GROMACS .gro file of C-alpha atoms in nm:
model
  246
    1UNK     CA    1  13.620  -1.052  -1.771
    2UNK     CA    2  13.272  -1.171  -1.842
    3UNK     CA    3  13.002  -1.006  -2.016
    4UNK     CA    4  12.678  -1.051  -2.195
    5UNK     CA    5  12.869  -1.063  -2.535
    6UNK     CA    6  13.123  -1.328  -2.466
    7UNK     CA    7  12.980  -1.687  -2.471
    8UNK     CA    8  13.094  -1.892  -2.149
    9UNK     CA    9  13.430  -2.037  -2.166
   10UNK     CA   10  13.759  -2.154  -1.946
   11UNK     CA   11  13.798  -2.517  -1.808
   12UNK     CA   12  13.511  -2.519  -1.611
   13UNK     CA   13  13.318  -2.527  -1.908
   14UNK     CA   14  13.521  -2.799  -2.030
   15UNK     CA   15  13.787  -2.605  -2.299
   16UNK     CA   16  14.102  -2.782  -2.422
   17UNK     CA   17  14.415  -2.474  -2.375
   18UNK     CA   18  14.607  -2.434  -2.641
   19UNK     CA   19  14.957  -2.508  -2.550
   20UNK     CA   20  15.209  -2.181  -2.462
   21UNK     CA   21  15.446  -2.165  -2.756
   22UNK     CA   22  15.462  -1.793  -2.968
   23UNK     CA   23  15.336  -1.832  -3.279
   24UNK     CA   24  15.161  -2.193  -3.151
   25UNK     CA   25  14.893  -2.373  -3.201
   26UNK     CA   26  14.599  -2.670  -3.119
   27UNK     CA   27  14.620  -3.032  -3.243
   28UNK     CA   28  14.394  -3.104  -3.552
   29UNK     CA   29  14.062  -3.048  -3.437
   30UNK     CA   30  13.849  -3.335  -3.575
   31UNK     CA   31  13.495  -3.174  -3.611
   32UNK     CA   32  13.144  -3.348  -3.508
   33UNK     CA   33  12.976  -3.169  -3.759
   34UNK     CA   34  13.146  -3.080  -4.091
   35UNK     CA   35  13.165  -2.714  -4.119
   36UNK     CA   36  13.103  -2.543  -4.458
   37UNK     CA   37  13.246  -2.224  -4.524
   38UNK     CA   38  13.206  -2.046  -4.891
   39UNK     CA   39  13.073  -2.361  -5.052
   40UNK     CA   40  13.333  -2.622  -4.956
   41UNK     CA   41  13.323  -2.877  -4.618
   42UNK     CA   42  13.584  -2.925  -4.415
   43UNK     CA   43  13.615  -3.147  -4.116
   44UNK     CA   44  13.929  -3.030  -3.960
   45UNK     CA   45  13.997  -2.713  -3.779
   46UNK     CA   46  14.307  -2.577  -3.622
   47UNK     CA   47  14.324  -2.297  -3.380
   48UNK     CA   48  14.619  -2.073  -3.403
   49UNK     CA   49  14.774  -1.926  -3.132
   50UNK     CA   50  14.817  -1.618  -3.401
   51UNK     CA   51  14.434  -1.537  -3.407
   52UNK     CA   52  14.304  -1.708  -3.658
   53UNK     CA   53  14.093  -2.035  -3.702
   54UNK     CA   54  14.233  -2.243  -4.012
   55UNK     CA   55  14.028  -2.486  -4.192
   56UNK     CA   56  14.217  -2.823  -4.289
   57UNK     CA   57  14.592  -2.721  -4.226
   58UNK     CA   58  14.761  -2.458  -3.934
   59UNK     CA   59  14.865  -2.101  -3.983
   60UNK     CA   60  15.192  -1.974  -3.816
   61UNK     CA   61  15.204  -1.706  -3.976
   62UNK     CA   62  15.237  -1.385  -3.708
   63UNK     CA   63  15.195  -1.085  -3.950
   64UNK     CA   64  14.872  -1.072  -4.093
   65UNK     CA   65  14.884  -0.992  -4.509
   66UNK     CA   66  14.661  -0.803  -4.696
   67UNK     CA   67  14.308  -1.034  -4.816
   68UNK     CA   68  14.269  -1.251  -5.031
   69UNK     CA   69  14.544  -1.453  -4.972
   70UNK     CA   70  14.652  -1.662  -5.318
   71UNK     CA   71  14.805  -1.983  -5.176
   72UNK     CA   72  14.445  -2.182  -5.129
   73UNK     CA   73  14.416  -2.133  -4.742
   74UNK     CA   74  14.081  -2.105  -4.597
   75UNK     CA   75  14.063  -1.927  -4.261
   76UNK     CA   76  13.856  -1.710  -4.089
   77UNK     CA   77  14.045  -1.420  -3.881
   78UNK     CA   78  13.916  -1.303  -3.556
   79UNK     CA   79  14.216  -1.065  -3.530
   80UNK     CA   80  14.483  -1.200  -3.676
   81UNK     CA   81  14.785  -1.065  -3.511
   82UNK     CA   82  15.145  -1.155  -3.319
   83UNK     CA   83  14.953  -1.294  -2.972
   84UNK     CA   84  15.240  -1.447  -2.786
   85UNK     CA   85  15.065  -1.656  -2.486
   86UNK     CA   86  15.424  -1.734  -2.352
   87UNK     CA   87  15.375  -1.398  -2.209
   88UNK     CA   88  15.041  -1.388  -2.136
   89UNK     CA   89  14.694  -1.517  -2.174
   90UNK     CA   90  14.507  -1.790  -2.279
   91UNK     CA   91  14.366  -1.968  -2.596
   92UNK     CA   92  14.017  -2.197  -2.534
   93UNK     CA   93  13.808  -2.423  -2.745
   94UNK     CA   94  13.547  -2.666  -2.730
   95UNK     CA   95  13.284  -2.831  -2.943
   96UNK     CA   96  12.957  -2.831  -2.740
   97UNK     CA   97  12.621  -2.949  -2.807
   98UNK     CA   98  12.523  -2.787  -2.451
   99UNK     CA   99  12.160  -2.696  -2.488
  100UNK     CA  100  12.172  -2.401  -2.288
  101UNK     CA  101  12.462  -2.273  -2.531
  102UNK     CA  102  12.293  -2.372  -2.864
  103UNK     CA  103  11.965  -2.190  -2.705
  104UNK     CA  104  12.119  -1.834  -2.674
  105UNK     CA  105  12.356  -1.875  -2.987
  106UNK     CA  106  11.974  -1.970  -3.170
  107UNK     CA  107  11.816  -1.663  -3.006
  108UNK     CA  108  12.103  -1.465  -3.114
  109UNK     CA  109  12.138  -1.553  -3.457
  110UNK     CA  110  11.770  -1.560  -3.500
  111UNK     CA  111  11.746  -1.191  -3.383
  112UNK     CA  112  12.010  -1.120  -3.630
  113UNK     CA  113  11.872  -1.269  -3.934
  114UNK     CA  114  11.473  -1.294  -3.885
  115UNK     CA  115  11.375  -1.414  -4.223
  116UNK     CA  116  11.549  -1.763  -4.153
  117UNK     CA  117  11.477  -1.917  -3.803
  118UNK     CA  118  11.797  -2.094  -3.680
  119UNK     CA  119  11.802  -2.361  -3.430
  120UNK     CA  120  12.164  -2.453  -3.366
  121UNK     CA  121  12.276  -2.778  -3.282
  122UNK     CA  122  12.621  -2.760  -3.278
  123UNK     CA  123  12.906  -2.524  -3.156
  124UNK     CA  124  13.318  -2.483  -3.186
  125UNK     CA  125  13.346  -2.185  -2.951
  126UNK     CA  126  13.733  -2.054  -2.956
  127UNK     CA  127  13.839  -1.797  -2.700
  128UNK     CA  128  14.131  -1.597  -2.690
  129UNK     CA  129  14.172  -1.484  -2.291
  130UNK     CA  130  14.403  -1.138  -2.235
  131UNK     CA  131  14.673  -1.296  -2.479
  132UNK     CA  132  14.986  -1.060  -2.480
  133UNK     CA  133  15.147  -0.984  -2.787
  134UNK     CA  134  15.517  -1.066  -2.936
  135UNK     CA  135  15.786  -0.838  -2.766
  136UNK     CA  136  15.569  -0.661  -2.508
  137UNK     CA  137  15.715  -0.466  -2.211
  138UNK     CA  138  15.337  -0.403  -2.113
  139UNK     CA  139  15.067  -0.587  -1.936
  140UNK     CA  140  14.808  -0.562  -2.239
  141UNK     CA  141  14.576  -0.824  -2.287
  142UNK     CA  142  14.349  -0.871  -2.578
  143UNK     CA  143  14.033  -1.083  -2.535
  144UNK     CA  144  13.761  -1.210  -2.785
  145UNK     CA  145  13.573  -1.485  -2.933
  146UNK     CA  146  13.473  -1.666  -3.206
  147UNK     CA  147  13.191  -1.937  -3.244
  148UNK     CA  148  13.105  -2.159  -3.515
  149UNK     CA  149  12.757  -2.322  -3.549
  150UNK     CA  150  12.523  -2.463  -3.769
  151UNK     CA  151  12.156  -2.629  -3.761
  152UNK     CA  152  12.321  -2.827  -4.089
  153UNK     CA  153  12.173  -2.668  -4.373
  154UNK     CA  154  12.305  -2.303  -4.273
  155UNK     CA  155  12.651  -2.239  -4.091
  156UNK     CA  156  12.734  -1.875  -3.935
  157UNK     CA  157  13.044  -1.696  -3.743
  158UNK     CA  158  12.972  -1.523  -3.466
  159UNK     CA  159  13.294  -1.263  -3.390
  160UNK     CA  160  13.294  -1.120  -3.004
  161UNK     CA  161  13.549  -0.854  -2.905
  162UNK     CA  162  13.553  -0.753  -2.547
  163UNK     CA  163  13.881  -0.624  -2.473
  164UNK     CA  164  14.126  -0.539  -2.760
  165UNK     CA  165  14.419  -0.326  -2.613
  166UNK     CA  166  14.679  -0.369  -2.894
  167UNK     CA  167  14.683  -0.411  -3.232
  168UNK     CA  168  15.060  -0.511  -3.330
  169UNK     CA  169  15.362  -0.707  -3.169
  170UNK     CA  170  15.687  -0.604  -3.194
  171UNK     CA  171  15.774  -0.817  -3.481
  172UNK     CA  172  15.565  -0.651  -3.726
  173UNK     CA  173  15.702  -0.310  -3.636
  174UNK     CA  174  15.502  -0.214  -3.304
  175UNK     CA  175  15.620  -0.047  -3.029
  176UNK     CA  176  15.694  -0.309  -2.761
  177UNK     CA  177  15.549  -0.084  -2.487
  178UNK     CA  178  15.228   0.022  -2.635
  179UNK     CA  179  15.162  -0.269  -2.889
  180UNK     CA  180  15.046  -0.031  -3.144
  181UNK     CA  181  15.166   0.092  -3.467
  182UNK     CA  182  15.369  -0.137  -3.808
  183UNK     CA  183  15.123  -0.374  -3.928
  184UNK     CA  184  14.805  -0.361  -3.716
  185UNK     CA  185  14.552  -0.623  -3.673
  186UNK     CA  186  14.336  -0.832  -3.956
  187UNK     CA  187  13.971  -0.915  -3.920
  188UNK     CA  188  13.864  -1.080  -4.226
  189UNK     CA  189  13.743  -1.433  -4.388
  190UNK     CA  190  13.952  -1.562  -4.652
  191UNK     CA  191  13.778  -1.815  -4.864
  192UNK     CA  192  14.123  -1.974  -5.022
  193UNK     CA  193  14.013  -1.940  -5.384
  194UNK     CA  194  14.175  -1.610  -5.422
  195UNK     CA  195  13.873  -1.426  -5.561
  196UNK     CA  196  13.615  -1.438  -5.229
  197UNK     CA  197  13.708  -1.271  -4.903
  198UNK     CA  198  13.575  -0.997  -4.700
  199UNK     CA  199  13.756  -0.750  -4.482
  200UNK     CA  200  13.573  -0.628  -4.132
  201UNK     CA  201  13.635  -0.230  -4.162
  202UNK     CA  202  13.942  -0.113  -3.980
  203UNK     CA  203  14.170  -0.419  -4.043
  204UNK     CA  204  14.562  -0.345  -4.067
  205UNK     CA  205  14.488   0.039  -3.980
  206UNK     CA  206  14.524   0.204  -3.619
  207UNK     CA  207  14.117   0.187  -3.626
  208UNK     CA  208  14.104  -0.197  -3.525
  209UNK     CA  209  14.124  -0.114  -3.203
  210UNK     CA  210  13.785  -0.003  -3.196
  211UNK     CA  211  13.651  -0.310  -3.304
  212UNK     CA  212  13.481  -0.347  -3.018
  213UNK     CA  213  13.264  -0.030  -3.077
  214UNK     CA  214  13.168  -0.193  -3.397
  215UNK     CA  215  12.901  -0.422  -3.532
  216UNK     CA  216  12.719  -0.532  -3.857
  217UNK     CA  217  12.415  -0.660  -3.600
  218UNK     CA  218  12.407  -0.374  -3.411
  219UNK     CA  219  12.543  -0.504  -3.133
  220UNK     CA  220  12.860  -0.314  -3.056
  221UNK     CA  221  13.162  -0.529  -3.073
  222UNK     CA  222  13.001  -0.849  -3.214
  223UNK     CA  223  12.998  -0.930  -3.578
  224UNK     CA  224  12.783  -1.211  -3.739
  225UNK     CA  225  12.798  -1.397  -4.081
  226UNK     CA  226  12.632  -1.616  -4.281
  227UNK     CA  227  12.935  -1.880  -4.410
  228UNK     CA  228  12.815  -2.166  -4.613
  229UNK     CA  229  12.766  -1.932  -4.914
  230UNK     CA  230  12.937  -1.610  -4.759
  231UNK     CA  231  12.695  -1.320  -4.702
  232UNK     CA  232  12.767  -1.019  -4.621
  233UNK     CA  233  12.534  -0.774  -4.374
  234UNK     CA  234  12.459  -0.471  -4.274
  235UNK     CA  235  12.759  -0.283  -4.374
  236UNK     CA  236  12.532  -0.003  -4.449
  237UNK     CA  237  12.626   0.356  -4.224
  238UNK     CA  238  12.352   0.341  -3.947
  239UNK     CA  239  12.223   0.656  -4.045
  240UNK     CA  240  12.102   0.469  -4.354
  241UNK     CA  241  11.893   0.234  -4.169
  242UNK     CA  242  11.576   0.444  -4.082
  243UNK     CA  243  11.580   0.648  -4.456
  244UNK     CA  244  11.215   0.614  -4.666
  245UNK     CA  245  11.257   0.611  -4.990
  246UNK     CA  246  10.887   0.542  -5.092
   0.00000   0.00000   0.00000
């Protein structure tokens, strides 16, 4: 499926595929541009198979636990979660510099945050395409997206969910035909010093499988964050946004 919220990806735009192994994941992904994320650079990436985007060292881990994490690992966490792409589905990443790309992600982000004018000039943009989960019986596929990108001086997330169907593989207690239920789904940054994290609303409850009605930019299903020195947006109830207090 392609939409207006997922960024193009596959091979045709040039993606490496991570390889098909349950609870896999990519080869140390050397990074162009060194990516800072809560005050600290890193120039290695890994993308697990698992969900999650690891800075410096991989992530196996299939069941997500409860943020912040106290053994030092930064990671951000699309929806971290049993994906088992033996069984279905793909994983995709690239670093681009594609100026068509970097133009939308700019207009984007610069709609988003209007005070600080962003020009990207560099993109990792990681794609997880209708990956089954661990122990399914079913034919669910969950698809979404994450993008890193900076103009180097300010570095954001983008988060795009387009099709989440389960929330849980049969390891951590779901039920193998409906892929709901035990230990749902995490959505989160975790900064690795054991104090800074955040938690997109929903995670390890039954309601992550709405995240694609949900949205700190008001776009639903799309969720965007300032990294370098995390920020947090727009977490305010909608219904907020057009009181006068004057």
């Amino acid at each position: 499926p392609t939409g207006s919220l997922l960024y193009p990806y596959g091979p045709h735009q040039g993606d490496e595929t991570n390889p098909k192994h349950d609870d896999g994941t990519s080869e140390a992904i050397t990074l162009s541009v060194p990516f800072t994320f809560y005050g600290k650079t890193h120039q290695t990436v890994f993308v697990n198979n698992n969900g999650v985007i690891s800075f410096d060292e991989p992530i196996r881990q299939y069941t997500p636990d409860p943020l912040p994490l106290v053994d030092g690992r930064p990671f951000v966490a699309p929806y971290w979660a049993d994906v088992d792409n033996v069984l279905g589905g793909d994983i995709f990443y690239r670093q681009t510099t594609d100026p068509a790309l970097l133009e939308d992600i700019s207009q984007d982000i610069t709609q988003y945050f209007p005070k600080s004018p962003f020009t990207a000039t560099w993109a990792l943009v990681v794609t997880w395409d209708h990956v089954a989960y661990y122990g399914s019986t079913s034919e669910k596929g969950n698809t979404f997206q994450a993008v890193l990108t900076t103009d180097s001086k300010t570095f954001y997330i983008i988060l795009n969910y387009w099709d989440i169907q389960w929330t849980t593989g049969a390891a951590s207690d779901g039920d193998a035909e409906t892929g709901l239920g035990g230990t749902p789904a995490h959505a989160g940054f975790n900064s690795g010093d054991d104090t800074n994290f955040y938690n997109i609303p929903g995670s390890q409850t039954d309601a992550i499988i709405n995240i694609t009605t949900t949205s700190n930019v008001k776009v639903p299903g799309r969720w965007v964050f300032q990294v370098d020195d995390f920020q947090v947006t727009g977490v305010d109830p909608p219904q907020l946004n057009n009181d006068c207090w004057l």
